[in-house]
CSV table of C-alpha atoms in Angstrom, one decimal:
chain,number,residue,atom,x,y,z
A,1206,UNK,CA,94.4,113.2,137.8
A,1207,UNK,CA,95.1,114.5,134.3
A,1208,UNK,CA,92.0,114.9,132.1
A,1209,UNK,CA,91.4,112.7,128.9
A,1210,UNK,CA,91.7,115.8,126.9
A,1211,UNK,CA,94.6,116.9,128.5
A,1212,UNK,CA,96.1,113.4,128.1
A,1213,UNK,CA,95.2,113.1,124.1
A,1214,UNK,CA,97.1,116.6,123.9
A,1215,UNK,CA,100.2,115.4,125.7
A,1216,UNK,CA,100.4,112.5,123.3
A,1217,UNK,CA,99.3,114.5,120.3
A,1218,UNK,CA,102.2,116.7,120.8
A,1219,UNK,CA,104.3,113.3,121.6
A,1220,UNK,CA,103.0,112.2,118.2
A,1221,UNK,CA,104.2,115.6,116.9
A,1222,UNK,CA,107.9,114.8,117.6
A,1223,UNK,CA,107.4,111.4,116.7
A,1224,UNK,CA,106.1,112.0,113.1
A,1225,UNK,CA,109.0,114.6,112.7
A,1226,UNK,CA,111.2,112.5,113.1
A,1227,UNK,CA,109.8,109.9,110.8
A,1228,UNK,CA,110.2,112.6,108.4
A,1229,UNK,CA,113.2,113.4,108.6
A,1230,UNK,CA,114.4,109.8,109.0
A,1231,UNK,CA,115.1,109.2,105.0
A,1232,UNK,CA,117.8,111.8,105.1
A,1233,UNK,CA,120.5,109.5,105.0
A,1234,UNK,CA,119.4,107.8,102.0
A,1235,UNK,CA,118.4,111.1,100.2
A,1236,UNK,CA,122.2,112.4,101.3
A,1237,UNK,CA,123.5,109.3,99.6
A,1238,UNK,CA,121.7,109.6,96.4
A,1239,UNK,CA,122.8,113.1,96.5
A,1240,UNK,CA,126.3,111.9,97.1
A,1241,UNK,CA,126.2,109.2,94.1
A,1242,UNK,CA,124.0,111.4,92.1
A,1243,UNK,CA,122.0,108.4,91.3
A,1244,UNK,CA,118.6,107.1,93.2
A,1245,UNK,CA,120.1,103.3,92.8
A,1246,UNK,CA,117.4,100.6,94.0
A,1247,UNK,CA,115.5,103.2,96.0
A,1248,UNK,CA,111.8,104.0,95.0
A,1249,UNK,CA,110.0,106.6,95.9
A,1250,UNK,CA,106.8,105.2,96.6
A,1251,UNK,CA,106.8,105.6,100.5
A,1252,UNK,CA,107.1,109.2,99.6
A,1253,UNK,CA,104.3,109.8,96.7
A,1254,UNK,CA,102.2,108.1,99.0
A,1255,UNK,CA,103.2,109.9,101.8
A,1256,UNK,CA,102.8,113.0,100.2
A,1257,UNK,CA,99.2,112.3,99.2
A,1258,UNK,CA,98.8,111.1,103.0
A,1259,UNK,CA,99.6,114.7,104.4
A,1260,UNK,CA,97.3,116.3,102.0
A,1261,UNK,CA,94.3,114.4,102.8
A,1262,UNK,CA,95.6,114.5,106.5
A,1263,UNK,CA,96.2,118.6,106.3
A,1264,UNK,CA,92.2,119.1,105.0
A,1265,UNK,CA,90.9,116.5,107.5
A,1266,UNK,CA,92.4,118.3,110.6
A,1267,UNK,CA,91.4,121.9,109.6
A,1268,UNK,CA,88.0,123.3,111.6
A,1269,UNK,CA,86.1,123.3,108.6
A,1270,UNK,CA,86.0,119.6,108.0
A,1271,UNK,CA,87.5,118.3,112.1
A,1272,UNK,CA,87.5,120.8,115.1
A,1273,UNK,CA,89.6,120.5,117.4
A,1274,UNK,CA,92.4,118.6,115.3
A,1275,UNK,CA,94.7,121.5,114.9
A,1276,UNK,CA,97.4,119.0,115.9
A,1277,UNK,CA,97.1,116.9,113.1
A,1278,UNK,CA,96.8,119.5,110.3
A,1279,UNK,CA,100.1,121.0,111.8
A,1280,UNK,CA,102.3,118.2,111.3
A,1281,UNK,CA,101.1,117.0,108.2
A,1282,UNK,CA,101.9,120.2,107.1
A,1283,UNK,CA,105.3,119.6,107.8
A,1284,UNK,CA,105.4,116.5,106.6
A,1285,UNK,CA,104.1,117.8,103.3
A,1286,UNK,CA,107.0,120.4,102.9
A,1287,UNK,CA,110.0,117.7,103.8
A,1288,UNK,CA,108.1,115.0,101.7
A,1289,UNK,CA,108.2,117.4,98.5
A,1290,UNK,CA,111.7,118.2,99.1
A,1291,UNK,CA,112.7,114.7,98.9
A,1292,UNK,CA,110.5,113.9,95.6
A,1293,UNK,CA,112.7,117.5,94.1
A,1294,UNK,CA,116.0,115.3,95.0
A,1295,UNK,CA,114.1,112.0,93.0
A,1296,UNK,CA,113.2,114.1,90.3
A,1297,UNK,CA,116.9,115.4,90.1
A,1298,UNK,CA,118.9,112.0,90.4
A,1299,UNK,CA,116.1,109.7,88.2
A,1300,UNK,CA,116.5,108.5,84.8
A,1301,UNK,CA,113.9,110.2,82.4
A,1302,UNK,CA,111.4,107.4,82.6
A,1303,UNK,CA,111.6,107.0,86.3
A,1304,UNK,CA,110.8,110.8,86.3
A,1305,UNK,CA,107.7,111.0,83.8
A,1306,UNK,CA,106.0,108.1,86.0
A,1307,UNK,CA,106.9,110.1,89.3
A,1308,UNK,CA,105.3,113.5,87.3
A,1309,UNK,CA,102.5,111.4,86.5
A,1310,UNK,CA,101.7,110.4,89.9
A,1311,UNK,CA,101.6,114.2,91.1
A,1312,UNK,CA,99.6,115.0,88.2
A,1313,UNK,CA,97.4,112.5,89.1
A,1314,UNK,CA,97.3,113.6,93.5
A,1315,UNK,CA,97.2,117.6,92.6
A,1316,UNK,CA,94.0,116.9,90.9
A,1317,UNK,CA,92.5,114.2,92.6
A,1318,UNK,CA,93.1,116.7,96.1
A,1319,UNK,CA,91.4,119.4,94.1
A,1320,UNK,CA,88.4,117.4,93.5
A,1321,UNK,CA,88.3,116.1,96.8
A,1322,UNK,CA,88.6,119.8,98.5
A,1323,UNK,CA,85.7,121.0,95.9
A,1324,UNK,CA,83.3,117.9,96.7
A,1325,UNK,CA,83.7,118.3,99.9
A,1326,UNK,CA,83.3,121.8,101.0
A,1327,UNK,CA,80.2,122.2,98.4
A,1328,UNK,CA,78.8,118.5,99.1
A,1329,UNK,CA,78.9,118.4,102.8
A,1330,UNK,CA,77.8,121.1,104.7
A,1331,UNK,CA,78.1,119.6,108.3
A,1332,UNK,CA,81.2,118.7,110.3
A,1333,UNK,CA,80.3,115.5,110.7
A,1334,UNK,CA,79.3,115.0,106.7
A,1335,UNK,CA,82.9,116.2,106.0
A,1336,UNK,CA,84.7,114.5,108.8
A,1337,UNK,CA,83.6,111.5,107.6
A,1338,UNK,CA,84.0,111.7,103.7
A,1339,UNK,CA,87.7,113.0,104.0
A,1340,UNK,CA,88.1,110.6,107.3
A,1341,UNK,CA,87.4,107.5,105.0
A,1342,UNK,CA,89.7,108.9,102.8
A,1343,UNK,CA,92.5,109.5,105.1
A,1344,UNK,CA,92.1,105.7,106.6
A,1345,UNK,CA,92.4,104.2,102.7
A,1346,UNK,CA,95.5,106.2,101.6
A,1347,UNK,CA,96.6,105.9,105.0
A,1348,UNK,CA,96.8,102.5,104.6
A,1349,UNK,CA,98.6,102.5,101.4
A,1350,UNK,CA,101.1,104.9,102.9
A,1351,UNK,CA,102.1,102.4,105.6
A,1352,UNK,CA,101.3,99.6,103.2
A,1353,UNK,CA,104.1,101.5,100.4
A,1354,UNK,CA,107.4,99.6,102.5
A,1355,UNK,CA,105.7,95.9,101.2
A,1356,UNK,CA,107.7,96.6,98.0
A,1357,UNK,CA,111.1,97.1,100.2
A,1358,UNK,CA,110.4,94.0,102.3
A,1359,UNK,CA,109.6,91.8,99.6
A,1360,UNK,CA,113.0,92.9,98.1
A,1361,UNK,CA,114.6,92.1,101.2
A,1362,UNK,CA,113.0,88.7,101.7
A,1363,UNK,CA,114.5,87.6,97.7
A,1364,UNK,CA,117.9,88.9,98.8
A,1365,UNK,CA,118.0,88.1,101.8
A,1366,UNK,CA,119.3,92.3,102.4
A,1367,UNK,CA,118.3,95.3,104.3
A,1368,UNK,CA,120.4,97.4,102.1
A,1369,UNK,CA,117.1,99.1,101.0
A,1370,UNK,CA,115.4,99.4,103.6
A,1371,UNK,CA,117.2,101.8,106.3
A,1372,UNK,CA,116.5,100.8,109.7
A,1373,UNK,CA,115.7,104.2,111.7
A,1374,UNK,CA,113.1,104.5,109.0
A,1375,UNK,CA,110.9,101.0,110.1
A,1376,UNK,CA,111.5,102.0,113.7
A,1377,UNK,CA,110.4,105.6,113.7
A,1378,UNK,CA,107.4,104.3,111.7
A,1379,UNK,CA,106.4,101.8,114.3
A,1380,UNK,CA,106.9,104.3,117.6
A,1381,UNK,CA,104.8,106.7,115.1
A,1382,UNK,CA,102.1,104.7,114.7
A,1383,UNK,CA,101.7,103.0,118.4
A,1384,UNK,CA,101.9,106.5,119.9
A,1385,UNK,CA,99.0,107.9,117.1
A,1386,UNK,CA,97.0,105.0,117.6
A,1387,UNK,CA,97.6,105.2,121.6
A,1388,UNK,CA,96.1,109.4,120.6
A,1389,UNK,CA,93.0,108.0,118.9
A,1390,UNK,CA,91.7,105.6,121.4
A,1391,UNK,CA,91.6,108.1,124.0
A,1392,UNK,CA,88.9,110.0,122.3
A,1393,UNK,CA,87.7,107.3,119.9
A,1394,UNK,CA,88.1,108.3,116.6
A,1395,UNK,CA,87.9,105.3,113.9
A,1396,UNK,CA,89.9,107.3,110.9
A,1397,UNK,CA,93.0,107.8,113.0
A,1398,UNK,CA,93.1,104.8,114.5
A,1399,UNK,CA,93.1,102.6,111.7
A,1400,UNK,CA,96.0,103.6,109.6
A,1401,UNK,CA,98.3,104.1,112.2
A,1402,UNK,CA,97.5,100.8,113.7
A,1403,UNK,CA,98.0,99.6,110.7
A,1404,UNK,CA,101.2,101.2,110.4
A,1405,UNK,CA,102.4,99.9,113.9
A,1406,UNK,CA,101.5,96.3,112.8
A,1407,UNK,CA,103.8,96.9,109.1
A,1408,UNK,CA,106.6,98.9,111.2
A,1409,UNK,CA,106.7,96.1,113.6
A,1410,UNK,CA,107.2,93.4,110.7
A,1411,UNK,CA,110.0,95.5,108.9
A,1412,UNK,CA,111.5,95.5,112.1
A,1413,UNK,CA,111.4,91.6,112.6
A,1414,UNK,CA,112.7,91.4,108.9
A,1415,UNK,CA,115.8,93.9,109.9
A,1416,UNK,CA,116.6,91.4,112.4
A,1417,UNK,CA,116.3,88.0,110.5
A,1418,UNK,CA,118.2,89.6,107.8
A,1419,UNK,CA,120.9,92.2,109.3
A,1420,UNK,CA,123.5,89.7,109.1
A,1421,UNK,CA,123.0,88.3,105.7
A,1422,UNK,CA,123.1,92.0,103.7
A,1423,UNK,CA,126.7,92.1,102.2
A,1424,UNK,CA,129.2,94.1,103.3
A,1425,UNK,CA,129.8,96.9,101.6
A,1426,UNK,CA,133.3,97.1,99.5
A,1427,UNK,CA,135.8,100.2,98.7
A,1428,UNK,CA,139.2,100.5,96.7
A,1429,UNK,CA,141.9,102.2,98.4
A,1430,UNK,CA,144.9,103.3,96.5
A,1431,UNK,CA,148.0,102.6,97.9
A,1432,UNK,CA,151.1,105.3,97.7
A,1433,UNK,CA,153.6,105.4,94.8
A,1434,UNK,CA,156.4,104.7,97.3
A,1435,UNK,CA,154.7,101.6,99.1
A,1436,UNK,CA,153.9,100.5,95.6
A,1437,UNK,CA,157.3,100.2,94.4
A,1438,UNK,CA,158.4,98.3,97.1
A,1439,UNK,CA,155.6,96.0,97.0
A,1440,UNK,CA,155.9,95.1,93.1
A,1441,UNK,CA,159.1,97.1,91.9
A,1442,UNK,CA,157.1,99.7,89.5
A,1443,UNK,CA,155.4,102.8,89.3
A,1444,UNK,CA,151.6,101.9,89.4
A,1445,UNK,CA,149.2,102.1,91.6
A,1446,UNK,CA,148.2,98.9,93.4
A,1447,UNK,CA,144.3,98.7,94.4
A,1448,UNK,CA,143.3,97.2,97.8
A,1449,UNK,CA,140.8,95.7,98.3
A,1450,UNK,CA,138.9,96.8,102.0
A,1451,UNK,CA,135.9,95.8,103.8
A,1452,UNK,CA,133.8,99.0,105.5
């Protein structure tokens, strides 16, 4: 019979996967701002917050604040590399007052994180002292991580699209949170299990709101240029003749 410990590892590693690819899901929309060389309609507030997430996630899984939650620094660690990488490519493709406010908000994480590090490690002297302070901290920016999309679905309830709001994305983050969630009930642990239940109940809702509204999001529309020598014998001339064609 496999172990409760052995059983919160199995799923911690599951989680592992999981959250990587929850990562890595926005690539296609960061591939097509790259593309258009514009960030369009997108925000980046999933990923500020996600950033700021992995920090407090990083400090609250190292053995000076949480033993035995190596599994949770390691990812977040992750995470915290590809999340930077995609606020770079915001930063890149965002009009100038789009990027002061985004510059603002890292300002504002780098030093709230220093002050939270500092407190902590001079503050609280006991494991369970400084899993709790940072543990707190983790379940209320958590929260706003998972909470970030209610911008996206509130656009896609007034326009009735899902344009914004790439699919893989809401179901990645719903198998990510179940399966952390699933990881913190075995061996209780309040701070975990909050913010990604939490984040199963919002990735479930996106979900439901892909569905209602899949088939209402306009279909996308590209000119194709038809050849001089079709042209000609469509209207007689020389110019090119733009069709009209549905992806």
């Amino acid at each position: 019979m496999v172990s409760a410990d052995a059983a919160r590892n199995i799923i911690g590693i599951i989680g592992n996967v999981i959250s990587f690819g929850l990562f890595l899901s926005p690539t296609p929309t960061l591939c097509r701002i790259c593309k258009a060389k514009d960030v369009e309609e997108f925000k980046p507030d999933p990923y500020l917050a996600t950033l700021l997430n992995c920090m407090l996630w990083v400090f609250y899984g190292l053995p000076i604040v949480h033993p035995n939650s190596i599994l949770v620094a390691t990812i977040n660690g992750i995470g915290l590399v590809i999340e930077g990488a995609y606020l770079i490519i915001f930063l890149i493709y965002s009009t100038n007052n789009k990027r002061l406010k985004m510059l603002g908000v890292l300002a504002a994480e780098a030093v709230f994180m220093v002050c939270v590090v500092i407190g902590v490690l001079l503050g609280a002297h006991t494991h369970e002292k400084r899993s709790m302070i940072v543990g707190i901290l983790c379940v209320i920016f958590g929260s706003i991580m998972y909470a970030s999309p209610l911008t996206i679905m509130g656009k896609v309830i007034r326009t009735k699209s899902v344009e914004y709001m790439p699919f893989f994305l809401s179901l990645v983050n719903f198998l990510n949170g179940c399966c952390w969630t699933a990881y913190a009930l075995i061996k209780f642990d309040l701070y975990v299990t909050i913010p990604n239940g939490l984040g199963a109940f919002f990735g479930l809702v996106q979900l439901i709101l892909y569905a209602c509204y899949y088939k209402s999001t306009p279909k996308k529309e590209k000119n194709v240029e038809l050849p001089n020598a079709i042209n000609n014998n469509i209207s007689g001339g020389s110019d090119n003749v733009s069709v009209t064609v549905e992806r």
